[in-house]
Amino acid sequence: MTSPAQAPPAAVAAALADVATLGGFFAPVVAGPDEGWHPVAESHAAGSADLVADSARRYGTTEPRVAASVVQLGHAARLWSPLLACAVAHGVVPDPTDLQRADDGPALRFPSPAGWWTRDAGESSALLYRLVMEERLAAMAAGLRVRVAPRLLIGNAASALVEAGRALVAARPGLREPATDIVTRLLATGVLVGTGEITDSALAFRRRSCCLFYRVPPGDRCGDCSLDR
């Protein structure tokens, strides 16, 4: 199998700028001043401890594993959303190798856009799986100083993936078919197998593990909660 072709930085930047119009997790910072940012790899190596502590304070939980789950789920959403949207809408997968994190929060930044062209859904899903699951999220899980069940973190990754696809389809209905194709392929890949099932054409999802958010006061549950059967 041939490797994906490198995409020009301008093409990657244009794809990121387009999907950023969707807002929220689809809109990482691109380029700009370096001040206020550090390599996300440093955050992972440090166990994302600052974000976990801040999450515990914000949500009023005394359980570090709950705060760590919330942080990892949010980070997974910030990774999947722009990468998936660029792959679906433009056939471009941005390279998160040099991704940075804000010094004062979870926001992400691509300092110098780079990435690859992908020829089809199979190539896109394989590349996305490697970049997000095998590299970034695996490094984050390995660095956590809080003990969290591995399948919970993988379930969070699956939940964030499908929610990114669902939000993309809701904003751009014309992308339903390619978005569903890539998301479905990813859910059938590696450790994501068995994490849950898509339950309708709008990419509603039912996961098989619990993110523990129900343990945050006042005990609300997520839309894809495994406890709602």
PDB file of C-alpha atoms in Angstrom:
ATOM      1  CA  MET A   1       0.000   0.000   0.000  1.00  0.00           C
ATOM      2  CA  THR A   2       1.379   3.407  -0.936  1.00  0.00           C
ATOM      3  CA  SER A   3       1.658   6.122   1.690  1.00  0.00           C
ATOM      4  CA  PRO A   4      -0.653   9.151   1.506  1.00  0.00           C
ATOM      5  CA  ALA A   5       0.799  12.079  -0.412  1.00  0.00           C
ATOM      6  CA  GLN A   6       1.867  15.172   1.481  1.00  0.00           C
ATOM      7  CA  ALA A   7      -0.558  18.065   1.073  1.00  0.00           C
ATOM      8  CA  PRO A   8       0.749  21.623   0.638  1.00  0.00           C
ATOM      9  CA  PRO A   9       0.588  23.655   3.880  1.00  0.00           C
ATOM     10  CA  ALA A  10      -1.752  26.114   2.173  1.00  0.00           C
ATOM     11  CA  ALA A  11      -4.226  23.317   1.378  1.00  0.00           C
ATOM     12  CA  VAL A  12      -4.181  22.083   4.971  1.00  0.00           C
ATOM     13  CA  ALA A  13      -4.619  25.614   6.293  1.00  0.00           C
ATOM     14  CA  ALA A  14      -7.540  26.193   3.925  1.00  0.00           C
ATOM     15  CA  ALA A  15      -9.241  22.965   5.009  1.00  0.00           C
ATOM     16  CA  LEU A  16      -8.803  23.841   8.685  1.00  0.00           C
ATOM     17  CA  ALA A  17     -10.142  27.352   8.063  1.00  0.00           C
ATOM     18  CA  ASP A  18     -13.223  25.960   6.336  1.00  0.00           C
ATOM     19  CA  VAL A  19     -14.134  23.463   9.057  1.00  0.00           C
ATOM     20  CA  ALA A  20     -13.434  26.087  11.730  1.00  0.00           C
ATOM     21  CA  THR A  21     -16.581  27.866  10.541  1.00  0.00           C
ATOM     22  CA  LEU A  22     -18.488  25.030  12.247  1.00  0.00           C
ATOM     23  CA  GLY A  23     -17.243  26.409  15.564  1.00  0.00           C
ATOM     24  CA  GLY A  24     -16.596  24.646  18.843  1.00  0.00           C
ATOM     25  CA  PHE A  25     -14.182  21.725  18.751  1.00  0.00           C
ATOM     26  CA  PHE A  26     -13.896  22.078  14.962  1.00  0.00           C
ATOM     27  CA  ALA A  27     -11.984  25.346  15.375  1.00  0.00           C
ATOM     28  CA  PRO A  28      -8.466  24.908  16.756  1.00  0.00           C
ATOM     29  CA  VAL A  29      -6.098  27.853  16.532  1.00  0.00           C
ATOM     30  CA  VAL A  30      -3.934  27.770  13.403  1.00  0.00           C
ATOM     31  CA  ALA A  31      -0.526  29.482  13.247  1.00  0.00           C
ATOM     32  CA  GLY A  32      -0.207  32.844  14.997  1.00  0.00           C
ATOM     33  CA  PRO A  33       2.076  33.817  17.906  1.00  0.00           C
ATOM     34  CA  ASP A  34       3.846  31.075  19.869  1.00  0.00           C
ATOM     35  CA  GLU A  35       3.420  32.763  23.245  1.00  0.00           C
ATOM     36  CA  GLY A  36       0.935  31.015  25.515  1.00  0.00           C
ATOM     37  CA  TRP A  37       1.289  27.575  23.942  1.00  0.00           C
ATOM     38  CA  HIS A  38       3.339  24.447  24.619  1.00  0.00           C
ATOM     39  CA  PRO A  39       3.681  21.065  22.856  1.00  0.00           C
ATOM     40  CA  VAL A  40       0.752  18.816  23.632  1.00  0.00           C
ATOM     41  CA  ALA A  41       3.275  16.010  24.094  1.00  0.00           C
ATOM     42  CA  GLU A  42       4.558  17.838  27.184  1.00  0.00           C
ATOM     43  CA  SER A  43       1.040  17.964  28.588  1.00  0.00           C
ATOM     44  CA  HIS A  44       0.598  14.237  27.988  1.00  0.00           C
ATOM     45  CA  ALA A  45       3.928  13.417  29.630  1.00  0.00           C
ATOM     46  CA  ALA A  46       2.885  15.475  32.655  1.00  0.00           C
ATOM     47  CA  GLY A  47      -0.344  13.539  32.957  1.00  0.00           C
ATOM     48  CA  SER A  48      -2.459  16.551  31.946  1.00  0.00           C
ATOM     49  CA  ALA A  49      -2.375  17.154  35.695  1.00  0.00           C
ATOM     50  CA  ASP A  50      -3.275  20.849  35.490  1.00  0.00           C
ATOM     51  CA  LEU A  51      -6.360  20.122  33.406  1.00  0.00           C
ATOM     52  CA  VAL A  52      -7.433  17.251  35.657  1.00  0.00           C
ATOM     53  CA  ALA A  53      -7.138  19.436  38.761  1.00  0.00           C
ATOM     54  CA  ASP A  54      -9.022  22.272  37.073  1.00  0.00           C
ATOM     55  CA  SER A  55     -11.747  19.875  35.911  1.00  0.00           C
ATOM     56  CA  ALA A  56     -12.185  18.524  39.440  1.00  0.00           C
ATOM     57  CA  ARG A  57     -12.634  22.061  40.772  1.00  0.00           C
ATOM     58  CA  ARG A  58     -14.982  23.134  37.992  1.00  0.00           C
ATOM     59  CA  TYR A  59     -17.276  20.129  38.287  1.00  0.00           C
ATOM     60  CA  GLY A  60     -17.089  19.810  42.043  1.00  0.00           C
ATOM     61  CA  THR A  61     -15.887  16.214  42.104  1.00  0.00           C
ATOM     62  CA  THR A  62     -13.528  14.657  44.618  1.00  0.00           C
ATOM     63  CA  GLU A  63     -12.861  11.677  42.349  1.00  0.00           C
ATOM     64  CA  PRO A  64      -9.708  12.238  40.257  1.00  0.00           C
ATOM     65  CA  ARG A  65     -10.676   9.473  37.806  1.00  0.00           C
ATOM     66  CA  VAL A  66     -13.908  11.307  36.979  1.00  0.00           C
ATOM     67  CA  ALA A  67     -12.030  14.547  36.312  1.00  0.00           C
ATOM     68  CA  ALA A  68      -9.445  12.673  34.213  1.00  0.00           C
ATOM     69  CA  SER A  69     -12.199  11.066  32.143  1.00  0.00           C
ATOM     70  CA  VAL A  70     -13.800  14.443  31.458  1.00  0.00           C
ATOM     71  CA  VAL A  71     -10.443  15.897  30.380  1.00  0.00           C
ATOM     72  CA  GLN A  72      -9.597  12.972  28.108  1.00  0.00           C
ATOM     73  CA  LEU A  73     -13.044  13.007  26.510  1.00  0.00           C
ATOM     74  CA  GLY A  74     -12.732  16.716  25.770  1.00  0.00           C
ATOM     75  CA  HIS A  75      -9.259  16.274  24.333  1.00  0.00           C
ATOM     76  CA  ALA A  76     -10.448  13.417  22.122  1.00  0.00           C
ATOM     77  CA  ALA A  77     -13.234  15.656  20.804  1.00  0.00           C
ATOM     78  CA  ARG A  78     -10.736  18.426  20.022  1.00  0.00           C
ATOM     79  CA  LEU A  79      -8.598  15.942  18.099  1.00  0.00           C
ATOM     80  CA  TRP A  80     -11.281  14.088  16.173  1.00  0.00           C
ATOM     81  CA  SER A  81     -13.420  17.051  15.172  1.00  0.00           C
ATOM     82  CA  PRO A  82     -11.076  19.040  12.895  1.00  0.00           C
ATOM     83  CA  LEU A  83      -9.219  16.005  11.579  1.00  0.00           C
ATOM     84  CA  LEU A  84     -12.387  14.087  10.719  1.00  0.00           C
ATOM     85  CA  ALA A  85     -14.075  17.127   9.179  1.00  0.00           C
ATOM     86  CA  CYS A  86     -11.050  17.951   7.017  1.00  0.00           C
ATOM     87  CA  ALA A  87     -10.856  14.333   5.837  1.00  0.00           C
ATOM     88  CA  VAL A  88     -14.553  14.162   4.999  1.00  0.00           C
ATOM     89  CA  ALA A  89     -14.969  17.612   3.449  1.00  0.00           C
ATOM     90  CA  HIS A  90     -11.608  18.057   1.741  1.00  0.00           C
ATOM     91  CA  GLY A  91      -9.770  14.732   1.538  1.00  0.00           C
ATOM     92  CA  VAL A  92      -7.054  16.263   3.725  1.00  0.00           C
ATOM     93  CA  VAL A  93      -5.869  14.933   7.092  1.00  0.00           C
ATOM     94  CA  PRO A  94      -3.949  17.519   9.133  1.00  0.00           C
ATOM     95  CA  ASP A  95      -0.816  16.303  10.911  1.00  0.00           C
ATOM     96  CA  PRO A  96      -1.128  16.687  14.715  1.00  0.00           C
ATOM     97  CA  THR A  97       2.487  15.686  15.428  1.00  0.00           C
ATOM     98  CA  ASP A  98       3.497  19.221  16.446  1.00  0.00           C
ATOM     99  CA  LEU A  99       0.140  20.073  17.990  1.00  0.00           C
ATOM    100  CA  GLN A 100       0.243  22.522  20.881  1.00  0.00           C
ATOM    101  CA  ARG A 101      -1.962  23.110  23.925  1.00  0.00           C
ATOM    102  CA  ALA A 102      -2.794  26.409  25.551  1.00  0.00           C
ATOM    103  CA  ASP A 103      -0.859  27.117  28.740  1.00  0.00           C
ATOM    104  CA  ASP A 104      -4.076  28.100  30.503  1.00  0.00           C
ATOM    105  CA  GLY A 105      -6.557  25.525  29.203  1.00  0.00           C
ATOM    106  CA  PRO A 106      -7.408  22.672  26.833  1.00  0.00           C
ATOM    107  CA  ALA A 107      -7.507  24.632  23.538  1.00  0.00           C
ATOM    108  CA  LEU A 108      -5.320  23.257  20.743  1.00  0.00           C
ATOM    109  CA  ARG A 109      -3.170  24.917  18.088  1.00  0.00           C
ATOM    110  CA  PHE A 110      -1.596  23.804  14.820  1.00  0.00           C
ATOM    111  CA  PRO A 111       1.540  26.001  14.745  1.00  0.00           C
ATOM    112  CA  SER A 112       2.508  25.144  11.162  1.00  0.00           C
ATOM    113  CA  PRO A 113      -0.209  23.387   9.133  1.00  0.00           C
ATOM    114  CA  ALA A 114       0.921  20.173   7.473  1.00  0.00           C
ATOM    115  CA  GLY A 115      -0.825  16.988   6.461  1.00  0.00           C
ATOM    116  CA  TRP A 116      -1.722  14.534   3.743  1.00  0.00           C
ATOM    117  CA  TRP A 117      -4.121  14.039   0.863  1.00  0.00           C
ATOM    118  CA  THR A 118      -6.202  10.887   1.193  1.00  0.00           C
ATOM    119  CA  ARG A 119      -7.666   9.056  -1.780  1.00  0.00           C
ATOM    120  CA  ASP A 120     -10.654   7.337  -0.193  1.00  0.00           C
ATOM    121  CA  ALA A 121     -12.462   6.495   3.050  1.00  0.00           C
ATOM    122  CA  GLY A 122     -10.236   3.501   3.712  1.00  0.00           C
ATOM    123  CA  GLU A 123      -7.059   5.550   3.531  1.00  0.00           C
ATOM    124  CA  SER A 124      -8.603   8.360   5.589  1.00  0.00           C
ATOM    125  CA  SER A 125      -9.792   6.048   8.354  1.00  0.00           C
ATOM    126  CA  ALA A 126      -6.480   4.202   8.568  1.00  0.00           C
ATOM    127  CA  LEU A 127      -4.532   7.442   8.829  1.00  0.00           C
ATOM    128  CA  LEU A 128      -6.950   8.977  11.336  1.00  0.00           C
ATOM    129  CA  TYR A 129      -6.779   5.872  13.519  1.00  0.00           C
ATOM    130  CA  ARG A 130      -3.001   5.973  13.620  1.00  0.00           C
ATOM    131  CA  LEU A 131      -2.741   9.690  14.303  1.00  0.00           C
ATOM    132  CA  VAL A 132      -5.498   9.962  16.903  1.00  0.00           C
ATOM    133  CA  MET A 133      -5.725   6.556  18.586  1.00  0.00           C
ATOM    134  CA  GLU A 134      -2.234   5.084  18.281  1.00  0.00           C
ATOM    135  CA  GLU A 135      -0.286   8.279  18.736  1.00  0.00           C
ATOM    136  CA  ARG A 136      -2.024  11.180  20.487  1.00  0.00           C
ATOM    137  CA  LEU A 137      -4.632   9.454  22.672  1.00  0.00           C
ATOM    138  CA  ALA A 138      -2.360   6.519  23.503  1.00  0.00           C
ATOM    139  CA  ALA A 139       0.283   8.971  24.712  1.00  0.00           C
ATOM    140  CA  MET A 140      -2.278  10.831  26.795  1.00  0.00           C
ATOM    141  CA  ALA A 141      -3.527   7.620  28.424  1.00  0.00           C
ATOM    142  CA  ALA A 142       0.015   6.452  29.157  1.00  0.00           C
ATOM    143  CA  GLY A 143       0.852   9.711  30.900  1.00  0.00           C
ATOM    144  CA  LEU A 144      -2.185   9.975  33.169  1.00  0.00           C
ATOM    145  CA  ARG A 145      -1.264   9.992  36.867  1.00  0.00           C
ATOM    146  CA  VAL A 146      -4.805   8.922  37.711  1.00  0.00           C
ATOM    147  CA  ARG A 147      -5.898   5.306  37.394  1.00  0.00           C
ATOM    148  CA  VAL A 148      -8.668   5.108  34.802  1.00  0.00           C
ATOM    149  CA  ALA A 149      -9.905   1.915  33.152  1.00  0.00           C
ATOM    150  CA  PRO A 150      -8.420   1.588  29.637  1.00  0.00           C
ATOM    151  CA  ARG A 151     -11.762   0.566  28.120  1.00  0.00           C
ATOM    152  CA  LEU A 152     -13.373   3.664  29.599  1.00  0.00           C
ATOM    153  CA  LEU A 153     -10.824   5.885  27.839  1.00  0.00           C
ATOM    154  CA  ILE A 154     -11.263   3.969  24.577  1.00  0.00           C
ATOM    155  CA  GLY A 155     -15.028   4.326  24.943  1.00  0.00           C
ATOM    156  CA  ASN A 156     -14.525   8.060  25.410  1.00  0.00           C
ATOM    157  CA  ALA A 157     -12.530   8.141  22.177  1.00  0.00           C
ATOM    158  CA  ALA A 158     -15.321   6.342  20.328  1.00  0.00           C
ATOM    159  CA  SER A 159     -17.961   8.634  21.808  1.00  0.00           C
ATOM    160  CA  ALA A 160     -15.987  11.733  20.808  1.00  0.00           C
ATOM    161  CA  LEU A 161     -15.478  10.356  17.295  1.00  0.00           C
ATOM    162  CA  VAL A 162     -19.149   9.668  16.664  1.00  0.00           C
ATOM    163  CA  GLU A 163     -20.216  12.974  18.190  1.00  0.00           C
ATOM    164  CA  ALA A 164     -17.796  14.770  15.864  1.00  0.00           C
ATOM    165  CA  GLY A 165     -19.365  12.952  12.926  1.00  0.00           C
ATOM    166  CA  ARG A 166     -22.879  13.679  14.160  1.00  0.00           C
ATOM    167  CA  ALA A 167     -22.140  17.393  14.568  1.00  0.00           C
ATOM    168  CA  LEU A 168     -20.538  17.532  11.121  1.00  0.00           C
ATOM    169  CA  VAL A 169     -23.550  15.858   9.489  1.00  0.00           C
ATOM    170  CA  ALA A 170     -25.965  18.138  11.351  1.00  0.00           C
ATOM    171  CA  ALA A 171     -24.122  21.224  10.092  1.00  0.00           C
ATOM    172  CA  ARG A 172     -23.498  19.913   6.564  1.00  0.00           C
ATOM    173  CA  PRO A 173     -26.114  17.309   5.628  1.00  0.00           C
ATOM    174  CA  GLY A 174     -24.548  16.802   2.213  1.00  0.00           C
ATOM    175  CA  LEU A 175     -21.593  15.125   3.931  1.00  0.00           C
ATOM    176  CA  ARG A 176     -23.712  12.462   5.627  1.00  0.00           C
ATOM    177  CA  GLU A 177     -22.613   9.565   3.419  1.00  0.00           C
ATOM    178  CA  PRO A 178     -18.830  10.129   3.495  1.00  0.00           C
ATOM    179  CA  ALA A 179     -18.884  11.060   7.190  1.00  0.00           C
ATOM    180  CA  THR A 180     -20.852   7.944   8.108  1.00  0.00           C
ATOM    181  CA  ASP A 181     -18.522   5.800   5.989  1.00  0.00           C
ATOM    182  CA  ILE A 182     -15.359   7.000   7.725  1.00  0.00           C
ATOM    183  CA  VAL A 183     -16.857   6.914  11.226  1.00  0.00           C
ATOM    184  CA  THR A 184     -18.173   3.379  10.662  1.00  0.00           C
ATOM    185  CA  ARG A 185     -14.803   2.228   9.374  1.00  0.00           C
ATOM    186  CA  LEU A 186     -13.056   3.704  12.399  1.00  0.00           C
ATOM    187  CA  LEU A 187     -15.438   1.967  14.801  1.00  0.00           C
ATOM    188  CA  ALA A 188     -14.486  -1.298  13.103  1.00  0.00           C
ATOM    189  CA  THR A 189     -10.756  -0.680  13.585  1.00  0.00           C
ATOM    190  CA  GLY A 190      -8.425  -1.867  16.347  1.00  0.00           C
ATOM    191  CA  VAL A 191      -9.370  -1.075  19.925  1.00  0.00           C
ATOM    192  CA  LEU A 192     -12.475   0.842  18.826  1.00  0.00           C
ATOM    193  CA  VAL A 193     -14.166  -2.440  17.889  1.00  0.00           C
ATOM    194  CA  GLY A 194     -16.963  -3.203  20.324  1.00  0.00           C
ATOM    195  CA  THR A 195     -17.077   0.237  21.927  1.00  0.00           C
ATOM    196  CA  GLY A 196     -20.695   0.823  20.925  1.00  0.00           C
ATOM    197  CA  GLU A 197     -23.096   1.022  18.038  1.00  0.00           C
ATOM    198  CA  ILE A 198     -24.564   3.702  15.812  1.00  0.00           C
ATOM    199  CA  THR A 199     -28.315   3.628  16.308  1.00  0.00           C
ATOM    200  CA  ASP A 200     -29.694   5.816  13.518  1.00  0.00           C
ATOM    201  CA  SER A 201     -28.841   7.620  10.290  1.00  0.00           C
ATOM    202  CA  ALA A 202     -28.089  10.854  12.169  1.00  0.00           C
ATOM    203  CA  LEU A 203     -25.174   9.082  13.900  1.00  0.00           C
ATOM    204  CA  ALA A 204     -26.765   8.724  17.303  1.00  0.00           C
ATOM    205  CA  PHE A 205     -24.567   6.415  19.361  1.00  0.00           C
ATOM    206  CA  ARG A 206     -24.910   4.025  22.284  1.00  0.00           C
ATOM    207  CA  ARG A 207     -21.617   3.286  23.973  1.00  0.00           C
ATOM    208  CA  ARG A 208     -20.850   0.169  26.014  1.00  0.00           C
ATOM    209  CA  SER A 209     -18.675   1.760  28.680  1.00  0.00           C
ATOM    210  CA  CYS A 210     -19.417   4.618  31.046  1.00  0.00           C
ATOM    211  CA  CYS A 211     -17.511   7.916  31.060  1.00  0.00           C
ATOM    212  CA  LEU A 212     -18.439   8.435  34.767  1.00  0.00           C
ATOM    213  CA  PHE A 213     -20.007  11.839  34.128  1.00  0.00           C
ATOM    214  CA  TYR A 214     -23.078  10.709  36.049  1.00  0.00           C
ATOM    215  CA  ARG A 215     -20.881  10.957  39.172  1.00  0.00           C
ATOM    216  CA  VAL A 216     -20.530  14.719  38.660  1.00  0.00           C
ATOM    217  CA  PRO A 217     -23.161  16.686  40.615  1.00  0.00           C
ATOM    218  CA  PRO A 218     -26.090  16.785  39.914  1.00  0.00           C
ATOM    219  CA  GLY A 219     -25.747  13.352  38.314  1.00  0.00           C
ATOM    220  CA  ASP A 220     -26.705  14.073  34.695  1.00  0.00           C
ATOM    221  CA  ARG A 221     -26.095  11.464  32.000  1.00  0.00           C
ATOM    222  CA  CYS A 222     -24.657  11.860  28.511  1.00  0.00           C
ATOM    223  CA  GLY A 223     -26.777  11.342  25.412  1.00  0.00           C
ATOM    224  CA  ASP A 224     -24.979   8.102  24.549  1.00  0.00           C
ATOM    225  CA  CYS A 225     -24.825   6.808  28.132  1.00  0.00           C
ATOM    226  CA  SER A 226     -24.457   3.047  28.509  1.00  0.00           C
ATOM    227  CA  LEU A 227     -26.521   3.198  31.710  1.00  0.00           C
ATOM    228  CA  ASP A 228     -29.698   4.198  29.815  1.00  0.00           C
ATOM    229  CA  ARG A 229     -30.982   0.856  28.617  1.00  0.00           C
TER     230      ARG A 229
END
